[in-house]
PDB file of C-alpha atoms in Angstrom:
ATOM      1  CA  UNK M  50      -7.539 -25.078   3.330  1.00 77.00           C
ATOM      2  CA  UNK M  51      -9.520 -22.318   4.996  1.00 89.00           C
ATOM      3  CA  UNK M  52     -10.808 -19.336   3.013  1.00 91.00           C
ATOM      4  CA  UNK M  53      -9.613 -15.767   3.613  1.00 95.00           C
ATOM      5  CA  UNK M  54     -11.494 -12.829   2.079  1.00 94.00           C
ATOM      6  CA  UNK M  55      -9.371 -10.183   0.316  1.00 97.00           C
ATOM      7  CA  UNK M  56     -10.911  -6.792  -0.532  1.00 96.00           C
ATOM      8  CA  UNK M  57      -8.573  -5.121  -3.012  1.00 98.00           C
ATOM      9  CA  UNK M  58      -8.610  -2.313  -5.552  1.00 98.00           C
ATOM     10  CA  UNK M  59      -7.337   1.185  -6.282  1.00 98.00           C
ATOM     11  CA  UNK M  60      -7.011   4.017  -3.817  1.00 98.00           C
ATOM     12  CA  UNK M  61     -10.242   5.880  -2.898  1.00 96.00           C
ATOM     13  CA  UNK M  62     -12.516   3.238  -4.451  1.00 96.00           C
ATOM     14  CA  UNK M  63     -14.256   2.329  -1.166  1.00 93.00           C
ATOM     15  CA  UNK M  64     -12.309  -0.654   0.218  1.00 95.00           C
ATOM     16  CA  UNK M  65     -12.310   0.585   3.824  1.00 94.00           C
ATOM     17  CA  UNK M  66     -16.099   0.994   3.946  1.00 92.00           C
ATOM     18  CA  UNK M  67     -16.731  -2.416   2.422  1.00 92.00           C
ATOM     19  CA  UNK M  68     -14.172  -4.112   4.661  1.00 94.00           C
ATOM     20  CA  UNK M  69     -15.860  -2.728   7.764  1.00 95.00           C
ATOM     21  CA  UNK M  70     -19.314  -3.768   6.543  1.00 93.00           C
ATOM     22  CA  UNK M  71     -18.210  -7.332   5.792  1.00 92.00           C
ATOM     23  CA  UNK M  72     -16.353  -7.596   9.110  1.00 94.00           C
ATOM     24  CA  UNK M  73     -19.461  -6.411  10.977  1.00 92.00           C
ATOM     25  CA  UNK M  74     -21.656  -8.873   9.083  1.00 90.00           C
ATOM     26  CA  UNK M  75     -19.368 -11.794   9.925  1.00 89.00           C
ATOM     27  CA  UNK M  76     -19.428 -10.778  13.571  1.00 89.00           C
ATOM     28  CA  UNK M  77     -16.114 -12.325  14.611  1.00 93.00           C
ATOM     29  CA  UNK M  78     -13.783 -10.738  12.067  1.00 96.00           C
ATOM     30  CA  UNK M  79     -10.635  -8.619  12.264  1.00 98.00           C
ATOM     31  CA  UNK M  80      -8.981  -6.706   9.442  1.00 99.00           C
ATOM     32  CA  UNK M  81      -5.457  -7.227   8.128  1.00 99.00           C
ATOM     33  CA  UNK M  82      -4.398  -3.966   6.463  1.00 99.00           C
ATOM     34  CA  UNK M  83      -2.364  -4.549   3.298  1.00 98.00           C
ATOM     35  CA  UNK M  84      -1.283  -0.934   2.828  1.00 98.00           C
ATOM     36  CA  UNK M  85       2.434  -0.206   2.652  1.00 95.00           C
ATOM     37  CA  UNK M  86       1.960   3.391   3.842  1.00 96.00           C
ATOM     38  CA  UNK M  87      -0.562   3.031   6.642  1.00 98.00           C
ATOM     39  CA  UNK M  88       2.038   1.062   8.608  1.00 98.00           C
ATOM     40  CA  UNK M  89       3.721   4.382   9.516  1.00 98.00           C
ATOM     41  CA  UNK M  90       2.955   6.420  12.620  1.00 98.00           C
ATOM     42  CA  UNK M  91       2.246  10.179  12.290  1.00 98.00           C
ATOM     43  CA  UNK M  92       1.180   9.741   8.634  1.00 99.00           C
ATOM     44  CA  UNK M  93      -2.586   9.712   9.044  1.00 98.00           C
ATOM     45  CA  UNK M  94      -4.111  12.274   6.698  1.00 99.00           C
ATOM     46  CA  UNK M  95      -2.024  11.637   3.587  1.00 98.00           C
ATOM     47  CA  UNK M  96      -2.390   7.855   3.790  1.00 98.00           C
ATOM     48  CA  UNK M  97      -6.165   7.994   4.380  1.00 98.00           C
ATOM     49  CA  UNK M  98      -5.990   5.752   7.431  1.00 98.00           C
ATOM     50  CA  UNK M  99      -9.260   4.500   8.902  1.00 97.00           C
ATOM     51  CA  UNK M 100     -10.621   6.997  11.412  1.00 96.00           C
ATOM     52  CA  UNK M 101     -10.297   6.377  15.175  1.00 96.00           C
ATOM     53  CA  UNK M 102     -14.008   5.517  15.171  1.00 96.00           C
ATOM     54  CA  UNK M 103     -13.516   2.928  12.432  1.00 97.00           C
ATOM     55  CA  UNK M 104     -10.488   1.453  14.183  1.00 97.00           C
ATOM     56  CA  UNK M 105     -12.538   1.170  17.379  1.00 97.00           C
ATOM     57  CA  UNK M 106     -15.374  -0.560  15.517  1.00 96.00           C
ATOM     58  CA  UNK M 107     -13.276  -3.418  14.113  1.00 98.00           C
ATOM     59  CA  UNK M 108      -9.778  -4.380  15.242  1.00 98.00           C
ATOM     60  CA  UNK M 109      -7.151  -3.663  12.572  1.00 99.00           C
ATOM     61  CA  UNK M 110      -3.664  -5.139  12.238  1.00 99.00           C
ATOM     62  CA  UNK M 111      -0.565  -3.618  10.571  1.00 99.00           C
ATOM     63  CA  UNK M 112      -1.540   0.020  11.045  1.00 99.00           C
ATOM     64  CA  UNK M 113       0.831   2.369  12.943  1.00 98.00           C
ATOM     65  CA  UNK M 114       3.395  -0.376  13.513  1.00 98.00           C
ATOM     66  CA  UNK M 115       6.505   1.545  12.392  1.00 98.00           C
ATOM     67  CA  UNK M 116       8.020   5.000  12.712  1.00 98.00           C
ATOM     68  CA  UNK M 117       8.596   6.772   9.363  1.00 97.00           C
ATOM     69  CA  UNK M 118      12.367   6.181   9.503  1.00 94.00           C
ATOM     70  CA  UNK M 119      12.062   2.454  10.224  1.00 92.00           C
ATOM     71  CA  UNK M 120      12.443  -0.114   7.477  1.00 81.00           C
ATOM     72  CA  UNK M 121       9.689  -2.539   6.601  1.00 86.00           C
ATOM     73  CA  UNK M 122       9.361  -4.797   3.606  1.00 82.00           C
ATOM     74  CA  UNK M 123       6.798  -6.670   1.566  1.00 84.00           C
ATOM     75  CA  UNK M 124       8.630  -9.891   2.401  1.00 82.00           C
ATOM     76  CA  UNK M 125       8.429  -9.202   6.120  1.00 87.00           C
ATOM     77  CA  UNK M 126       4.771  -8.252   5.819  1.00 93.00           C
ATOM     78  CA  UNK M 127       4.045 -11.494   3.986  1.00 92.00           C
ATOM     79  CA  UNK M 128       5.656 -13.567   6.734  1.00 90.00           C
ATOM     80  CA  UNK M 129       4.123 -11.635   9.634  1.00 96.00           C
ATOM     81  CA  UNK M 130       0.658 -11.411   8.057  1.00 97.00           C
ATOM     82  CA  UNK M 131       0.592 -15.169   7.410  1.00 96.00           C
ATOM     83  CA  UNK M 132       1.467 -15.741  11.065  1.00 96.00           C
ATOM     84  CA  UNK M 133      -1.206 -13.257  12.204  1.00 98.00           C
ATOM     85  CA  UNK M 134      -3.860 -14.856   9.987  1.00 98.00           C
ATOM     86  CA  UNK M 135      -2.997 -18.292  11.373  1.00 96.00           C
ATOM     87  CA  UNK M 136      -3.211 -17.013  14.957  1.00 98.00           C
ATOM     88  CA  UNK M 137      -6.576 -15.337  14.322  1.00 98.00           C
ATOM     89  CA  UNK M 138      -8.001 -18.483  12.761  1.00 96.00           C
ATOM     90  CA  UNK M 139      -6.765 -20.611  15.653  1.00 96.00           C
ATOM     91  CA  UNK M 140      -8.545 -18.238  18.064  1.00 97.00           C
ATOM     92  CA  UNK M 141     -11.821 -18.538  16.148  1.00 95.00           C
ATOM     93  CA  UNK M 142     -11.569 -15.162  14.381  1.00 96.00           C
ATOM     94  CA  UNK M 143     -12.175 -14.485  10.690  1.00 95.00           C
ATOM     95  CA  UNK M 144      -9.343 -12.440   9.120  1.00 97.00           C
ATOM     96  CA  UNK M 145     -10.246 -10.119   6.243  1.00 97.00           C
ATOM     97  CA  UNK M 146      -7.398  -8.618   4.210  1.00 98.00           C
ATOM     98  CA  UNK M 147      -8.118  -5.084   2.965  1.00 98.00           C
ATOM     99  CA  UNK M 148      -5.694  -3.006   0.921  1.00 98.00           C
ATOM    100  CA  UNK M 149      -4.285  -1.859  -2.366  1.00 97.00           C
ATOM    101  CA  UNK M 150      -0.546  -2.560  -2.097  1.00 95.00           C
ATOM    102  CA  UNK M 151      -0.102  -5.174  -4.803  1.00 92.00           C
ATOM    103  CA  UNK M 152       3.364  -6.303  -3.751  1.00 87.00           C
ATOM    104  CA  UNK M 153       2.274  -6.764  -0.132  1.00 93.00           C
ATOM    105  CA  UNK M 154      -0.643  -8.910  -1.265  1.00 95.00           C
ATOM    106  CA  UNK M 155       1.578 -10.935  -3.597  1.00 90.00           C
ATOM    107  CA  UNK M 156       4.092 -11.489  -0.813  1.00 89.00           C
ATOM    108  CA  UNK M 157       1.310 -12.638   1.519  1.00 94.00           C
ATOM    109  CA  UNK M 158      -0.405 -15.030  -0.892  1.00 94.00           C
ATOM    110  CA  UNK M 159       2.208 -16.168  -3.414  1.00 88.00           C
ATOM    111  CA  UNK M 160       5.614 -15.093  -2.145  1.00 79.00           C
ATOM    112  CA  UNK M 161       8.073 -13.869  -4.757  1.00 64.00           C
ATOM    113  CA  UNK M 162      11.521 -14.469  -6.227  1.00 56.00           C
ATOM    114  CA  UNK M 163      14.197 -11.881  -6.955  1.00 48.00           C
ATOM    115  CA  UNK M 164      13.371 -11.714 -10.681  1.00 54.00           C
ATOM    116  CA  UNK M 165       9.822 -10.631  -9.798  1.00 60.00           C
ATOM    117  CA  UNK M 166      11.023  -7.614  -7.811  1.00 71.00           C
ATOM    118  CA  UNK M 167      10.560  -4.764 -10.240  1.00 74.00           C
ATOM    119  CA  UNK M 168       8.222  -1.864 -10.774  1.00 79.00           C
ATOM    120  CA  UNK M 169       8.636   0.161 -13.995  1.00 78.00           C
ATOM    121  CA  UNK M 170       6.722   3.129 -12.563  1.00 76.00           C
ATOM    122  CA  UNK M 171       8.915   3.204  -9.453  1.00 83.00           C
ATOM    123  CA  UNK M 172      12.062   2.988 -11.574  1.00 87.00           C
ATOM    124  CA  UNK M 173      10.799   5.831 -13.784  1.00 87.00           C
ATOM    125  CA  UNK M 174      10.084   7.939 -10.692  1.00 87.00           C
ATOM    126  CA  UNK M 175      13.553   7.289  -9.279  1.00 92.00           C
ATOM    127  CA  UNK M 176      15.176   8.224 -12.588  1.00 92.00           C
ATOM    128  CA  UNK M 177      13.136  11.420 -12.770  1.00 90.00           C
ATOM    129  CA  UNK M 178      14.073  12.214  -9.188  1.00 90.00           C
ATOM    130  CA  UNK M 179      17.735  11.661 -10.028  1.00 93.00           C
ATOM    131  CA  UNK M 180      17.368  14.011 -12.992  1.00 92.00           C
ATOM    132  CA  UNK M 181      15.694  16.697 -10.857  1.00 90.00           C
ATOM    133  CA  UNK M 182      17.714  16.408  -7.643  1.00 91.00           C
ATOM    134  CA  UNK M 183      20.957  14.772  -8.717  1.00 94.00           C
ATOM    135  CA  UNK M 184      22.521  11.348  -8.301  1.00 95.00           C
ATOM    136  CA  UNK M 185      24.031  12.257  -4.927  1.00 94.00           C
ATOM    137  CA  UNK M 186      20.539  12.888  -3.484  1.00 93.00           C
ATOM    138  CA  UNK M 187      19.572   9.299  -4.315  1.00 94.00           C
ATOM    139  CA  UNK M 188      22.928   7.992  -3.120  1.00 94.00           C
ATOM    140  CA  UNK M 189      22.382   9.686   0.242  1.00 92.00           C
ATOM    141  CA  UNK M 190      19.010   7.937   0.536  1.00 89.00           C
ATOM    142  CA  UNK M 191      20.637   4.610  -0.372  1.00 89.00           C
ATOM    143  CA  UNK M 192      23.227   5.140   2.367  1.00 89.00           C
ATOM    144  CA  UNK M 193      20.386   5.573   4.848  1.00 86.00           C
ATOM    145  CA  UNK M 194      18.272   2.592   3.826  1.00 82.00           C
ATOM    146  CA  UNK M 195      20.852   0.089   2.546  1.00 83.00           C
ATOM    147  CA  UNK M 196      24.395   0.996   3.632  1.00 85.00           C
ATOM    148  CA  UNK M 197      25.780  -2.389   2.524  1.00 82.00           C
ATOM    149  CA  UNK M 198      24.749  -1.803  -1.088  1.00 83.00           C
ATOM    150  CA  UNK M 199      25.827   1.845  -0.933  1.00 88.00           C
ATOM    151  CA  UNK M 200      29.306   0.731   0.140  1.00 87.00           C
ATOM    152  CA  UNK M 201      29.615  -1.396  -3.004  1.00 84.00           C
ATOM    153  CA  UNK M 202      28.313   1.207  -5.484  1.00 89.00           C
ATOM    154  CA  UNK M 203      30.163   4.275  -6.739  1.00 91.00           C
ATOM    155  CA  UNK M 204      28.341   7.508  -5.768  1.00 94.00           C
ATOM    156  CA  UNK M 205      28.058   8.459  -9.445  1.00 94.00           C
ATOM    157  CA  UNK M 206      26.735   5.098 -10.697  1.00 93.00           C
ATOM    158  CA  UNK M 207      23.143   6.213 -11.192  1.00 94.00           C
ATOM    159  CA  UNK M 208      21.997   2.968 -12.843  1.00 91.00           C
ATOM    160  CA  UNK M 209      23.042   0.744  -9.939  1.00 88.00           C
ATOM    161  CA  UNK M 210      21.838   3.269  -7.334  1.00 93.00           C
ATOM    162  CA  UNK M 211      18.381   3.320  -8.938  1.00 93.00           C
ATOM    163  CA  UNK M 212      18.251  -0.493  -9.096  1.00 88.00           C
ATOM    164  CA  UNK M 213      19.316  -0.854  -5.455  1.00 87.00           C
ATOM    165  CA  UNK M 214      16.700   1.682  -4.342  1.00 90.00           C
ATOM    166  CA  UNK M 215      14.036   0.015  -6.487  1.00 87.00           C
ATOM    167  CA  UNK M 216      14.662  -3.343  -4.804  1.00 84.00           C
ATOM    168  CA  UNK M 217      14.829  -1.827  -1.340  1.00 84.00           C
ATOM    169  CA  UNK M 218      11.749   0.364  -1.703  1.00 80.00           C
ATOM    170  CA  UNK M 219       9.750  -2.622  -2.927  1.00 77.00           C
ATOM    171  CA  UNK M 220      11.025  -5.149  -0.396  1.00 73.00           C
ATOM    172  CA  UNK M 221      13.093  -3.525   2.342  1.00 71.00           C
ATOM    173  CA  UNK M 222      15.931  -5.965   1.649  1.00 73.00           C
ATOM    174  CA  UNK M 223      19.138  -5.909  -0.438  1.00 74.00           C
ATOM    175  CA  UNK M 224      19.034  -7.727  -3.771  1.00 63.00           C
ATOM    176  CA  UNK M 225      21.596 -10.340  -2.673  1.00 59.00           C
ATOM    177  CA  UNK M 226      19.280 -11.554   0.083  1.00 66.00           C
ATOM    178  CA  UNK M 227      16.490 -12.327  -2.358  1.00 60.00           C
ATOM    179  CA  UNK M 228      18.820 -14.246  -4.659  1.00 47.00           C
ATOM    180  CA  UNK M 229      19.243 -16.779  -1.841  1.00 53.00           C
ATOM    181  CA  UNK M 230      15.575 -17.074  -0.862  1.00 57.00           C
ATOM    182  CA  UNK M 231      12.688 -19.211  -2.035  1.00 54.00           C
ATOM    183  CA  UNK M 232       9.074 -18.074  -2.263  1.00 59.00           C
ATOM    184  CA  UNK M 233       6.780 -18.957   0.654  1.00 67.00           C
ATOM    185  CA  UNK M 234       3.121 -19.386  -0.286  1.00 76.00           C
ATOM    186  CA  UNK M 235       0.156 -19.034   2.026  1.00 86.00           C
ATOM    187  CA  UNK M 236      -1.531 -22.040   3.642  1.00 89.00           C
ATOM    188  CA  UNK M 237      -5.048 -20.670   3.021  1.00 94.00           C
ATOM    189  CA  UNK M 238      -7.353 -20.167   0.033  1.00 93.00           C
ATOM    190  CA  UNK M 239      -7.600 -16.459  -0.921  1.00 95.00           C
ATOM    191  CA  UNK M 240     -10.995 -15.177  -2.064  1.00 93.00           C
ATOM    192  CA  UNK M 241     -10.184 -12.010  -3.991  1.00 96.00           C
ATOM    193  CA  UNK M 242     -12.876  -9.337  -4.331  1.00 94.00           C
ATOM    194  CA  UNK M 243     -11.735  -6.451  -6.524  1.00 96.00           C
ATOM    195  CA  UNK M 244     -13.575  -3.143  -6.140  1.00 95.00           C
ATOM    196  CA  UNK M 245     -13.758  -0.804  -9.101  1.00 95.00           C
ATOM    197  CA  UNK M 246     -15.692   2.189 -10.456  1.00 95.00           C
ATOM    198  CA  UNK M 247     -15.950   4.049 -13.750  1.00 96.00           C
ATOM    199  CA  UNK M 248     -12.633   5.806 -14.335  1.00 96.00           C
ATOM    200  CA  UNK M 249     -14.044   9.344 -14.450  1.00 97.00           C
ATOM    201  CA  UNK M 250     -16.027   8.736 -11.274  1.00 96.00           C
ATOM    202  CA  UNK M 251     -12.996   7.324  -9.464  1.00 97.00           C
ATOM    203  CA  UNK M 252     -10.910  10.317 -10.546  1.00 98.00           C
ATOM    204  CA  UNK M 253     -13.576  12.700  -9.245  1.00 97.00           C
ATOM    205  CA  UNK M 254     -13.555  10.884  -5.897  1.00 97.00           C
ATOM    206  CA  UNK M 255      -9.748  11.074  -5.802  1.00 98.00           C
ATOM    207  CA  UNK M 256      -9.750  14.822  -6.457  1.00 98.00           C
ATOM    208  CA  UNK M 257     -12.400  15.421  -3.792  1.00 98.00           C
ATOM    209  CA  UNK M 258     -10.459  13.331  -1.312  1.00 98.00           C
ATOM    210  CA  UNK M 259      -7.248  15.274  -1.970  1.00 99.00           C
ATOM    211  CA  UNK M 260      -9.173  18.509  -1.303  1.00 99.00           C
ATOM    212  CA  UNK M 261     -10.466  17.046   1.985  1.00 98.00           C
ATOM    213  CA  UNK M 262      -6.955  15.938   2.973  1.00 99.00           C
ATOM    214  CA  UNK M 263      -5.607  19.437   2.435  1.00 99.00           C
ATOM    215  CA  UNK M 264      -8.501  20.950   4.354  1.00 99.00           C
ATOM    216  CA  UNK M 265      -7.886  18.438   7.167  1.00 98.00           C
ATOM    217  CA  UNK M 266      -4.268  19.591   7.484  1.00 99.00           C
ATOM    218  CA  UNK M 267      -2.019  17.561   5.158  1.00 99.00           C
ATOM    219  CA  UNK M 268       0.517  20.398   4.864  1.00 99.00           C
ATOM    220  CA  UNK M 269       0.591  20.768   8.649  1.00 99.00           C
ATOM    221  CA  UNK M 270       1.074  16.995   8.999  1.00 99.00           C
ATOM    222  CA  UNK M 271       4.146  17.135   6.744  1.00 99.00           C
ATOM    223  CA  UNK M 272       5.455  20.166   8.677  1.00 98.00           C
ATOM    224  CA  UNK M 273       5.182  18.148  11.885  1.00 98.00           C
ATOM    225  CA  UNK M 274       6.979  15.198  10.319  1.00 98.00           C
ATOM    226  CA  UNK M 275       9.755  17.524   9.209  1.00 98.00           C
ATOM    227  CA  UNK M 276       9.927  19.026  12.709  1.00 98.00           C
ATOM    228  CA  UNK M 277      10.310  15.514  14.130  1.00 98.00           C
ATOM    229  CA  UNK M 278      13.421  15.116  11.974  1.00 97.00           C
ATOM    230  CA  UNK M 279      12.022  12.881   9.237  1.00 97.00           C
ATOM    231  CA  UNK M 280      14.022  13.659   6.096  1.00 91.00           C
ATOM    232  CA  UNK M 281      12.403  13.861   2.669  1.00 91.00           C
ATOM    233  CA  UNK M 282      14.888  11.241   1.407  1.00 84.00           C
ATOM    234  CA  UNK M 283      13.204   8.552   3.530  1.00 88.00           C
ATOM    235  CA  UNK M 284      11.202   5.919   1.680  1.00 84.00           C
ATOM    236  CA  UNK M 285       8.110   6.795   3.730  1.00 93.00           C
ATOM    237  CA  UNK M 286       8.344  10.429   2.623  1.00 94.00           C
ATOM    238  CA  UNK M 287       8.166   9.381  -1.046  1.00 90.00           C
ATOM    239  CA  UNK M 288       4.472   8.637  -0.541  1.00 95.00           C
ATOM    240  CA  UNK M 289       2.181  10.562  -2.887  1.00 96.00           C
ATOM    241  CA  UNK M 290       1.032  13.697  -1.104  1.00 98.00           C
ATOM    242  CA  UNK M 291       4.085  13.929   1.115  1.00 98.00           C
ATOM    243  CA  UNK M 292       6.787  14.289  -1.513  1.00 96.00           C
ATOM    244  CA  UNK M 293       4.823  17.043  -3.288  1.00 98.00           C
ATOM    245  CA  UNK M 294       4.459  18.982  -0.028  1.00 98.00           C
ATOM    246  CA  UNK M 295       8.221  18.691   0.520  1.00 97.00           C
ATOM    247  CA  UNK M 296       8.745  20.113  -2.985  1.00 96.00           C
ATOM    248  CA  UNK M 297       6.398  22.954  -2.032  1.00 98.00           C
ATOM    249  CA  UNK M 298       8.444  23.608   1.109  1.00 98.00           C
ATOM    250  CA  UNK M 299      11.623  23.793  -0.979  1.00 95.00           C
ATOM    251  CA  UNK M 300      10.019  26.330  -3.285  1.00 97.00           C
ATOM    252  CA  UNK M 301      10.327  24.283  -6.479  1.00 96.00           C
ATOM    253  CA  UNK M 302       6.536  24.415  -6.955  1.00 98.00           C
ATOM    254  CA  UNK M 303       3.837  26.764  -5.713  1.00 98.00           C
ATOM    255  CA  UNK M 304       0.724  25.749  -3.755  1.00 98.00           C
ATOM    256  CA  UNK M 305      -1.569  25.360  -6.766  1.00 98.00           C
ATOM    257  CA  UNK M 306       1.045  23.248  -8.566  1.00 98.00           C
ATOM    258  CA  UNK M 307       1.398  21.113  -5.445  1.00 99.00           C
ATOM    259  CA  UNK M 308      -2.347  20.433  -5.332  1.00 99.00           C
ATOM    260  CA  UNK M 309      -2.476  19.613  -9.042  1.00 98.00           C
ATOM    261  CA  UNK M 310       0.485  17.238  -8.764  1.00 98.00           C
ATOM    262  CA  UNK M 311      -0.945  15.385  -5.768  1.00 99.00           C
ATOM    263  CA  UNK M 312      -4.163  14.815  -7.715  1.00 98.00           C
ATOM    264  CA  UNK M 313      -2.321  13.780 -10.868  1.00 98.00           C
ATOM    265  CA  UNK M 314       0.050  11.408  -9.075  1.00 96.00           C
ATOM    266  CA  UNK M 315      -2.818   9.851  -7.117  1.00 98.00           C
ATOM    267  CA  UNK M 316      -4.750   9.242 -10.352  1.00 98.00           C
ATOM    268  CA  UNK M 317      -1.634   7.673 -11.866  1.00 94.00           C
ATOM    269  CA  UNK M 318      -1.200   5.458  -8.800  1.00 94.00           C
ATOM    270  CA  UNK M 319      -4.821   4.275  -9.010  1.00 97.00           C
ATOM    271  CA  UNK M 320      -4.325   3.381 -12.658  1.00 95.00           C
ATOM    272  CA  UNK M 321      -1.203   1.347 -11.827  1.00 92.00           C
ATOM    273  CA  UNK M 322      -3.064  -0.470  -9.043  1.00 95.00           C
ATOM    274  CA  UNK M 323      -5.871  -1.454 -11.411  1.00 96.00           C
ATOM    275  CA  UNK M 324      -3.375  -2.655 -14.016  1.00 92.00           C
ATOM    276  CA  UNK M 325      -1.641  -4.796 -11.373  1.00 92.00           C
ATOM    277  CA  UNK M 326      -4.799  -6.410  -9.981  1.00 96.00           C
ATOM    278  CA  UNK M 327      -6.460  -7.002 -13.362  1.00 96.00           C
ATOM    279  CA  UNK M 328      -3.640  -9.352 -14.291  1.00 92.00           C
ATOM    280  CA  UNK M 329      -4.780 -11.756 -11.557  1.00 95.00           C
ATOM    281  CA  UNK M 330      -7.460 -14.097 -12.895  1.00 95.00           C
ATOM    282  CA  UNK M 331      -8.480 -15.087  -9.354  1.00 95.00           C
ATOM    283  CA  UNK M 332     -10.119 -11.702  -8.702  1.00 96.00           C
ATOM    284  CA  UNK M 333     -13.934 -11.469  -8.688  1.00 93.00           C
ATOM    285  CA  UNK M 334     -14.730  -7.855  -9.620  1.00 94.00           C
ATOM    286  CA  UNK M 335     -17.508  -5.756  -8.104  1.00 91.00           C
ATOM    287  CA  UNK M 336     -18.357  -2.538  -9.918  1.00 92.00           C
ATOM    288  CA  UNK M 337     -19.629   0.236  -7.648  1.00 90.00           C
ATOM    289  CA  UNK M 338     -21.774   2.919  -9.247  1.00 86.00           C
ATOM    290  CA  UNK M 339     -22.056   6.640  -8.566  1.00 80.00           C
ATOM    291  CA  UNK M 340     -23.618   7.515  -5.198  1.00 75.00           C
ATOM    292  CA  UNK M 341     -23.963   3.816  -4.438  1.00 71.00           C
ATOM    293  CA  UNK M 342     -23.084   2.481  -1.010  1.00 68.00           C
ATOM    294  CA  UNK M 343     -20.953  -0.634  -0.729  1.00 69.00           C
ATOM    295  CA  UNK M 344     -23.474  -1.947   1.801  1.00 73.00           C
ATOM    296  CA  UNK M 345     -25.675  -3.536  -0.873  1.00 72.00           C
ATOM    297  CA  UNK M 346     -22.806  -5.880  -1.817  1.00 75.00           C
ATOM    298  CA  UNK M 347     -22.200  -7.240   1.669  1.00 77.00           C
ATOM    299  CA  UNK M 348     -24.648 -10.125   1.215  1.00 73.00           C
ATOM    300  CA  UNK M 349     -23.056 -10.993  -2.124  1.00 70.00           C
ATOM    301  CA  UNK M 350     -19.691 -11.249  -0.395  1.00 69.00           C
ATOM    302  CA  UNK M 351     -21.032 -13.544   2.293  1.00 71.00           C
ATOM    303  CA  UNK M 352     -22.972 -15.772  -0.103  1.00 69.00           C
ATOM    304  CA  UNK M 353     -20.025 -16.172  -2.456  1.00 67.00           C
ATOM    305  CA  UNK M 354     -17.494 -16.892   0.279  1.00 66.00           C
ATOM    306  CA  UNK M 355     -19.892 -19.469   1.800  1.00 64.00           C
ATOM    307  CA  UNK M 356     -20.259 -21.096  -1.613  1.00 59.00           C
ATOM    308  CA  UNK M 357     -16.464 -21.269  -1.924  1.00 60.00           C
ATOM    309  CA  UNK M 358     -16.284 -22.750   1.580  1.00 52.00           C
ATOM    310  CA  UNK M 359     -18.674 -25.544   0.574  1.00 49.00           C
ATOM    311  CA  UNK M 360     -16.683 -26.243  -2.585  1.00 48.00           C
ATOM    312  CA  UNK M 361     -13.545 -26.667  -0.498  1.00 52.00           C
ATOM    313  CA  UNK M 362     -15.090 -29.173   1.922  1.00 44.00           C
ATOM    314  CA  UNK M 363     -13.424 -32.610   1.772  1.00 44.00           C
TER     315      UNK M 363
END
């Protein structure tokens, strides 16, 4: 089996910078983005997409591939990313997977079965949303994303509506489809590099990045999405940063509350990402320190992946 480098970790930790450095060092590499939000067009600021300059430096895949009202799933990503990795390898390229969407990475490497499709934090968010906005708000979203399931569920059955949305938001498919599927594992050897920092330092970086996003025009970006007709009930609009701006537009929170909530929810998301990835014993962790560039770790990446390559020789 061939080796594929994975650079994973929480939001704002420095994955993009390190991915670009490693790709440049390899010389013939392209990046597979494993980010469930950067797939959407028109959502640039709030998803912290690589800049146009960074995208021009190294070719990226799975960025800006869908409109915000189009469905996409972890299962589909897993299948398409495996095919893309195979094609790149056959053409002599070195794919590097960079991202923090745990379910996308699991789907790509290990596949998954229906019983594995759950996310307690997502379910808690959906229940809180139902409490705040009403069961019919969630039912309307279910009608948009999964009309087959909506047709089988009573509009007042909050429990089943939440479960159907949980499955769809995680996978893009109805639950019944997964009950008939088997998991498809990758035909390569993943080399997982997890990037982490001290918690307080990471939180400071997150808060600074949120401030930069707002200064760069996050509110205007959401206004433009709304003007294009993208409804806040869409799965894409539930992304941290976007849903809080929609709440601000509706007048349920003021501007300062919006900023505080974006920062809080982003910190919570980073914590969930770390919890997810730390459960995987295959991850080799690299701890970045304050004011330290990821560049110093590039050689370590290359040496370790070469060592793994030699170990895998027949």
